[in-house]
XYZ file of C-alpha atoms in Angstrom:
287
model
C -30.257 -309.776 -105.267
C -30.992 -310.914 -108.489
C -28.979 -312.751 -111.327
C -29.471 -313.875 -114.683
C -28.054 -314.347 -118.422
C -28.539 -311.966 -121.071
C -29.168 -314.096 -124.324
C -27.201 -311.716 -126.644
C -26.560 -311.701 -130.629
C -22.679 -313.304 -129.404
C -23.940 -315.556 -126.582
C -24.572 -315.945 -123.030
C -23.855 -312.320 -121.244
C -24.271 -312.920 -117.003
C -25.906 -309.468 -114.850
C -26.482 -309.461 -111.313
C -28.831 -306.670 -109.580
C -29.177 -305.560 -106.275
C -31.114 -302.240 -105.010
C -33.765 -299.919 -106.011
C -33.765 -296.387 -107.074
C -31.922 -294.649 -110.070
C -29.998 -297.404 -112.432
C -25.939 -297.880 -112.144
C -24.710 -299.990 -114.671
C -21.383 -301.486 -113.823
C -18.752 -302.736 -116.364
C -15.323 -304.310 -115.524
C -12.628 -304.758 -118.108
C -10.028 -307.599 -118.891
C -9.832 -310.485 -116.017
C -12.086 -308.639 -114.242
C -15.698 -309.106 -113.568
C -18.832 -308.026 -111.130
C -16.285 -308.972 -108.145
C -14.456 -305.677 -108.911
C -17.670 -303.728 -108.118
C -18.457 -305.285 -105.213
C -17.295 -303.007 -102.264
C -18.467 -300.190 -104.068
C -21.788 -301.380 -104.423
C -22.174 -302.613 -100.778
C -22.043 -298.586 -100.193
C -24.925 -297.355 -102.943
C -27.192 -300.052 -102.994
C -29.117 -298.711 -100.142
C -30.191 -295.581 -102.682
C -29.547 -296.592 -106.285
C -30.232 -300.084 -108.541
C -26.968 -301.290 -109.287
C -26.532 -303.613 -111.862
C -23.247 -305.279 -112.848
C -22.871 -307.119 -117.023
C -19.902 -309.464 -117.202
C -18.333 -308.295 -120.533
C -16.546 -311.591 -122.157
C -13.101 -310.479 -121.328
C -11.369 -313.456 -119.614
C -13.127 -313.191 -116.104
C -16.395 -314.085 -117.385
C -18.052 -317.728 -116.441
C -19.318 -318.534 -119.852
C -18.167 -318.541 -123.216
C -19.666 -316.758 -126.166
C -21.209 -318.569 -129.433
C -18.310 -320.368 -131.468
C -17.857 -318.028 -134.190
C -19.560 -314.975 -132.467
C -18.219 -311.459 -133.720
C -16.050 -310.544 -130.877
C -14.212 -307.680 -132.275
C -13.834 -304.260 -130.433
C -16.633 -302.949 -132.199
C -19.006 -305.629 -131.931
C -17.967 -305.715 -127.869
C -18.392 -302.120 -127.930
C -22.277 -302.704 -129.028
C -22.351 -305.609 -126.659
C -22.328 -303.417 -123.938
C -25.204 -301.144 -125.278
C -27.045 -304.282 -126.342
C -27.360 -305.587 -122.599
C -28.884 -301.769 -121.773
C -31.897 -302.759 -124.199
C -32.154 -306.343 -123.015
C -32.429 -305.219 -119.478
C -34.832 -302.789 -120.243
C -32.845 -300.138 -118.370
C -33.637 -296.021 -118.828
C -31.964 -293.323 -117.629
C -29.073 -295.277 -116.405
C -25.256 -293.920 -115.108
C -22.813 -296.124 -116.703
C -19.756 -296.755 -114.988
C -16.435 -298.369 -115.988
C -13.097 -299.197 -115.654
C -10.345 -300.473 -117.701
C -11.124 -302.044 -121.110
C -14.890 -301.364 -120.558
C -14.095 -297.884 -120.321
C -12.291 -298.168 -124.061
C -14.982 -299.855 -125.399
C -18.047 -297.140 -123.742
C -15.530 -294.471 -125.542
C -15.915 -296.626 -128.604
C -19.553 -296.852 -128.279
C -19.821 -293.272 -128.345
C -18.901 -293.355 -131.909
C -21.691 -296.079 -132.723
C -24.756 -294.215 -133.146
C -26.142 -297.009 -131.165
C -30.010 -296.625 -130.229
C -29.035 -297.578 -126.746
C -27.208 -294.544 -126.129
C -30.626 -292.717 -125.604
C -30.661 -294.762 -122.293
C -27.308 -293.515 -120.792
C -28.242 -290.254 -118.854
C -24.421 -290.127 -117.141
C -21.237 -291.451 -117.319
C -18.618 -292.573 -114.650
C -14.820 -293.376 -115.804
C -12.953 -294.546 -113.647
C -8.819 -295.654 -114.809
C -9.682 -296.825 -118.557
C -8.106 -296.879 -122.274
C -8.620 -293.622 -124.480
C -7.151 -292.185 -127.301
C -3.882 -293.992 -128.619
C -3.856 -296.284 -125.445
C -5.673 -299.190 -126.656
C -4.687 -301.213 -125.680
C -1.456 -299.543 -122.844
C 1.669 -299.234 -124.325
C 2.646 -302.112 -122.030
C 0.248 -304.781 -123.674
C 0.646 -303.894 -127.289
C 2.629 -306.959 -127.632
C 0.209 -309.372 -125.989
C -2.442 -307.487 -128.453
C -0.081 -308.807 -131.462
C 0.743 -311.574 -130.113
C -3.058 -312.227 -129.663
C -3.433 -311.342 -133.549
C -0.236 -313.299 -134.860
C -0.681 -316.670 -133.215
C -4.002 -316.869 -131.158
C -3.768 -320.322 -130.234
C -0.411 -319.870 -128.556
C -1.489 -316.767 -126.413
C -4.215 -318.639 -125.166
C -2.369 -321.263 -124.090
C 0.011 -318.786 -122.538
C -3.124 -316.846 -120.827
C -4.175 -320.217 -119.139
C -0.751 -320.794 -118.114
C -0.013 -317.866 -116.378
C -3.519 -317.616 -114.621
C -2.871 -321.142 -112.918
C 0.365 -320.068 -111.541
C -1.468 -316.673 -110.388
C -3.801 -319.310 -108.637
C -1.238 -321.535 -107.275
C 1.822 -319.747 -106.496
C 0.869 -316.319 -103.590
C 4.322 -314.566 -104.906
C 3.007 -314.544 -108.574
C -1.115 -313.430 -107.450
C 1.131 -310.533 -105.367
C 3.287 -309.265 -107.989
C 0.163 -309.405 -110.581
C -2.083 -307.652 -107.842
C 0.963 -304.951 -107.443
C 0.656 -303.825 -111.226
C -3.165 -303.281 -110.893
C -3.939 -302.613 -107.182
C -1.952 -300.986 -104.567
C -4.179 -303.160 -101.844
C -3.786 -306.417 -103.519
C -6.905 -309.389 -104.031
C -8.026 -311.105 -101.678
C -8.931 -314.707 -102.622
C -12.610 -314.139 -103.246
C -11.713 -312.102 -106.044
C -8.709 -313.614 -106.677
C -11.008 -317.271 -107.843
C -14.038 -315.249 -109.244
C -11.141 -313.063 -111.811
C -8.767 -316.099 -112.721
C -10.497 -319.367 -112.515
C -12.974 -318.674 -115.424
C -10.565 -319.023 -118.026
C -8.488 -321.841 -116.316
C -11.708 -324.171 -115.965
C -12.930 -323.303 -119.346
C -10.304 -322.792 -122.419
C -12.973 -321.295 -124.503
C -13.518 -317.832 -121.730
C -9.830 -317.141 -122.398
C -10.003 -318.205 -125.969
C -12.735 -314.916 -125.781
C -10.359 -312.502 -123.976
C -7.516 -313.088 -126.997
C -9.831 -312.847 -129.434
C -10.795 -309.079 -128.017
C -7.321 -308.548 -127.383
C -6.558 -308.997 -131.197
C -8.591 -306.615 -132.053
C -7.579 -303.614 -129.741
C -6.469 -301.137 -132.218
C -5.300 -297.501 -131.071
C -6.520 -296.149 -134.457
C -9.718 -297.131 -133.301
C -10.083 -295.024 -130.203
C -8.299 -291.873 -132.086
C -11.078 -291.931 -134.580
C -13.666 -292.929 -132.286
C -12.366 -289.748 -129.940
C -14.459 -287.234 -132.593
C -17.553 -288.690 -130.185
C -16.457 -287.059 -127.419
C -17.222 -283.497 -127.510
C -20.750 -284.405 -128.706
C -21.578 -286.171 -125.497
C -23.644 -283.769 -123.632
C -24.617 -285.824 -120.884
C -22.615 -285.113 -117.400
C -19.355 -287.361 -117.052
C -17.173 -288.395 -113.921
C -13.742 -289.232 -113.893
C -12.554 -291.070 -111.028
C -9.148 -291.962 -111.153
C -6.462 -293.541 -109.202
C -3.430 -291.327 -109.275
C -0.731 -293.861 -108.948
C -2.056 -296.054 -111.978
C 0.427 -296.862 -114.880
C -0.982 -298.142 -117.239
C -3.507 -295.146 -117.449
C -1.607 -291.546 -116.175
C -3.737 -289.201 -114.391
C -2.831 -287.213 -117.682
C -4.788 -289.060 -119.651
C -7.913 -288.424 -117.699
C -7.108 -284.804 -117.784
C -7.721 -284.667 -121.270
C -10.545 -286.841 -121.215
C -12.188 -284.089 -118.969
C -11.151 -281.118 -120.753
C -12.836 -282.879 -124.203
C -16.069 -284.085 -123.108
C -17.879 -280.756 -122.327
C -19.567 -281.349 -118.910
C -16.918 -283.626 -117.159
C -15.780 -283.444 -113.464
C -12.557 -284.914 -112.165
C -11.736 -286.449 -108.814
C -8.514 -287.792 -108.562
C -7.552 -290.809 -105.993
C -4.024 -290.645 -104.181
C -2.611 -294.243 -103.750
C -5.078 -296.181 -105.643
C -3.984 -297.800 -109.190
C -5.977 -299.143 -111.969
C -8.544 -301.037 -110.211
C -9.458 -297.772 -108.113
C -12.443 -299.611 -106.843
C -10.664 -302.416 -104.734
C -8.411 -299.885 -103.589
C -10.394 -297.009 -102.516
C -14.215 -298.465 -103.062
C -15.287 -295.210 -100.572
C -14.009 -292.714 -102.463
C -15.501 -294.404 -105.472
C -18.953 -294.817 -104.166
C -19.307 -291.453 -102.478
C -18.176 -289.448 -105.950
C -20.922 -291.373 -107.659
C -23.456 -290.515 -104.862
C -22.916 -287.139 -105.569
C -22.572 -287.067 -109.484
C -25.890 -288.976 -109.165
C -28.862 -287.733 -106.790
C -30.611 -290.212 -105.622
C -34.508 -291.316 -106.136
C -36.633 -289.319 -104.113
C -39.648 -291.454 -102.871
């Protein structure tokens, strides 16, 4: 295993490798981090590199520069950034949540970068009008209108998530059909309690979550050539399984495996399905 900080144009980015072989590149979305990952990797770092970036979206464990750009564009580029940084070619990308909004706005870029993604993986994400979910739209304006307050609010409500087991269960239930154990629980939540500044980063992002944004940046999509997985937990709702049905009939070499049971964070709740799609969207490094 190794570990490290990405010194990026917006501030301290964290990665954490483990394996050898072909590259995976992991990214989680909001309050989530490399913990999300971690099942799934325990299955595919035997035959593939997998590397997991901590995008600064609430779960991270440092904050970015005061005053860094931390719009959805600029995070979109983040994430292509810490490709170049790491030096990393011919990499699978793979994503879930708000990650997977911002990869689909990073299609739109025309960022160098791009050159170094030979595959996708998309597992439950934002697309198209649904960025953010119909269901956070307010928290996104709320996050624009009065930043300070929705901070405050995000702290709040993360130290009852810690303190109170009723509150972490009925969170888990709108994101996981499993639940968290307390591992991940601490690694997702405590970031932004301990340091006001992490969450100050994940409102900041919030505020700028714009469906316009995706719409336009959806042009992008039937000019990716590169092959594309869809993995996606059938019981999610915040992100139908009809949204990744038209994800897969616009991007023009896309395959779709669909997982009964398992919700948004498909991989805590079915990490084996997850990891044994990817081995087979990805052959491995023959030695």
């Amino acid at each position: 295993m190794e570990s490290g900080t990405l010194q990026t144009r917006l501030g301290p980015v964290a990665w954490r490798s483990s394996g050898h072989g072909r590259a995976l590149v992991f990214f989680a979305g909001a309050l989530a981090n490399h913990d999300l990952w971690r099942d799934v990797i325990a299955q595919l770092e035997d035959r593939y590199r997998c590397i997991t970036i901590d995008l600064p979206l609430g779960a991270h464990s440092r904050p970015l520069s005061e005053g860094a750009d931390r719009s959805a564009t600029s995070l979109a580029r983040l994430a292509l950034d810490s490709l170049e940084l790491l030096a990393v070619d011919d990499a699978t990308v793979v994503v879930n949540d708000t990650a997977g909004g911002l990869l689909l706005l990073s299609l739109a870029t025309g960022h160098p970068a791009l050159g170094r993604v030979s595959r996708l993986v998309l597992t439950n994400c934002e697309s198209y009008d649904q960025f953010p979910p119909d269901s956070l739209k307010r928290a996104s304006a709320l996050s624009r209108a009065l930043p300070g307050l929705a901070t405050a609010l995000v702290r709040l409500q993360l130290r009852l998530l810690l303190r109170w087991p009723a509150a972490q269960r009925r969170f888990a239930g709108t994101v996981t059909a499993t639940g968290l154990d307390g591992e991940r629980t601490a690694s997702f939540f405590r970031p932004a309690v301990r340091e006001r500044r992490v969450a100050g980063d994940l409102v900041a992002a919030m505020a700028g979550f714009r469906p316009q944004l995706l719409i336009d940046a959806a042009a992008a999509i039937p000019g990716f050539d590169r092959p594309v997985l869809l993995v996606w937990g059938e019981e999610c709702t915040f992100f139908p399984l009809a949204q990744a049905r038209r994800l897969a009939s616009d991007f023009p070499r896309a395959t779709l495996v669909t997982v009964p049971g398992a919700k948004t964070w498909v991989p805590v709740d079915n990490p084996a399905v997850v990891a044994d799609a990817i081995a087979q969207f990805v052959p491995a490094q023959v030695h």
